[in-house]
Amino acid sequence: MNILKFNENFPDEVSCILQFKEQKDRMGVICPKCG
């Protein structure tokens, strides 16, 4: 993904954070301490 496409997909910080959270939730959230 180039920077122009990135800016189209994530016009602001909140949209970027929400995308990362959604991706993390799909993969499953695992506690690094207790697994």
PDB file of C-alpha atoms in Angstrom:
ATOM      1  CA  MET A   1       0.000   0.000   0.000  1.00  0.00           C
ATOM      2  CA  ASN A   2       1.445   3.354  -0.958  1.00  0.00           C
ATOM      3  CA  ILE A   3       1.064   6.531   1.095  1.00  0.00           C
ATOM      4  CA  LEU A   4      -1.735   7.919  -1.088  1.00  0.00           C
ATOM      5  CA  LYS A   5      -3.816   4.755  -0.698  1.00  0.00           C
ATOM      6  CA  PHE A   6      -3.055   4.716   3.028  1.00  0.00           C
ATOM      7  CA  ASN A   7      -4.362   8.276   3.367  1.00  0.00           C
ATOM      8  CA  GLU A   8      -7.515   7.333   1.448  1.00  0.00           C
ATOM      9  CA  ASN A   9      -8.156   4.395   3.771  1.00  0.00           C
ATOM     10  CA  PHE A  10      -7.214   6.206   6.969  1.00  0.00           C
ATOM     11  CA  PRO A  11      -7.989   9.916   6.667  1.00  0.00           C
ATOM     12  CA  ASP A  12      -7.469  10.453  10.393  1.00  0.00           C
ATOM     13  CA  GLU A  13      -5.854   8.866  13.424  1.00  0.00           C
ATOM     14  CA  VAL A  14      -9.122   7.485  14.798  1.00  0.00           C
ATOM     15  CA  SER A  15      -9.921   5.516  11.639  1.00  0.00           C
ATOM     16  CA  CYS A  16      -6.436   4.016  11.699  1.00  0.00           C
ATOM     17  CA  ILE A  17      -6.715   3.015  15.356  1.00  0.00           C
ATOM     18  CA  LEU A  18     -10.141   1.466  14.780  1.00  0.00           C
ATOM     19  CA  GLN A  19      -8.805  -0.603  11.882  1.00  0.00           C
ATOM     20  CA  PHE A  20      -5.917  -1.935  13.985  1.00  0.00           C
ATOM     21  CA  LYS A  21      -8.342  -2.757  16.826  1.00  0.00           C
ATOM     22  CA  GLU A  22     -10.693  -4.557  14.440  1.00  0.00           C
ATOM     23  CA  GLN A  23      -7.804  -6.592  13.014  1.00  0.00           C
ATOM     24  CA  LYS A  24      -6.571  -7.477  16.502  1.00  0.00           C
ATOM     25  CA  ASP A  25     -10.076  -8.526  17.586  1.00  0.00           C
ATOM     26  CA  ARG A  26     -10.429 -10.792  14.517  1.00  0.00           C
ATOM     27  CA  MET A  27      -7.144 -12.526  15.338  1.00  0.00           C
ATOM     28  CA  GLY A  28      -8.083 -12.839  18.996  1.00  0.00           C
ATOM     29  CA  VAL A  29      -6.798 -10.901  21.937  1.00  0.00           C
ATOM     30  CA  ILE A  30      -4.313 -12.888  24.019  1.00  0.00           C
ATOM     31  CA  CYS A  31      -2.830 -11.745  27.296  1.00  0.00           C
ATOM     32  CA  PRO A  32       0.975 -11.660  26.893  1.00  0.00           C
ATOM     33  CA  LYS A  33       1.381 -12.465  30.586  1.00  0.00           C
ATOM     34  CA  CYS A  34      -0.902 -15.471  31.040  1.00  0.00           C
ATOM     35  CA  GLY A  35      -1.484 -16.549  27.416  1.00  0.00           C
TER      36      GLY A  35
END
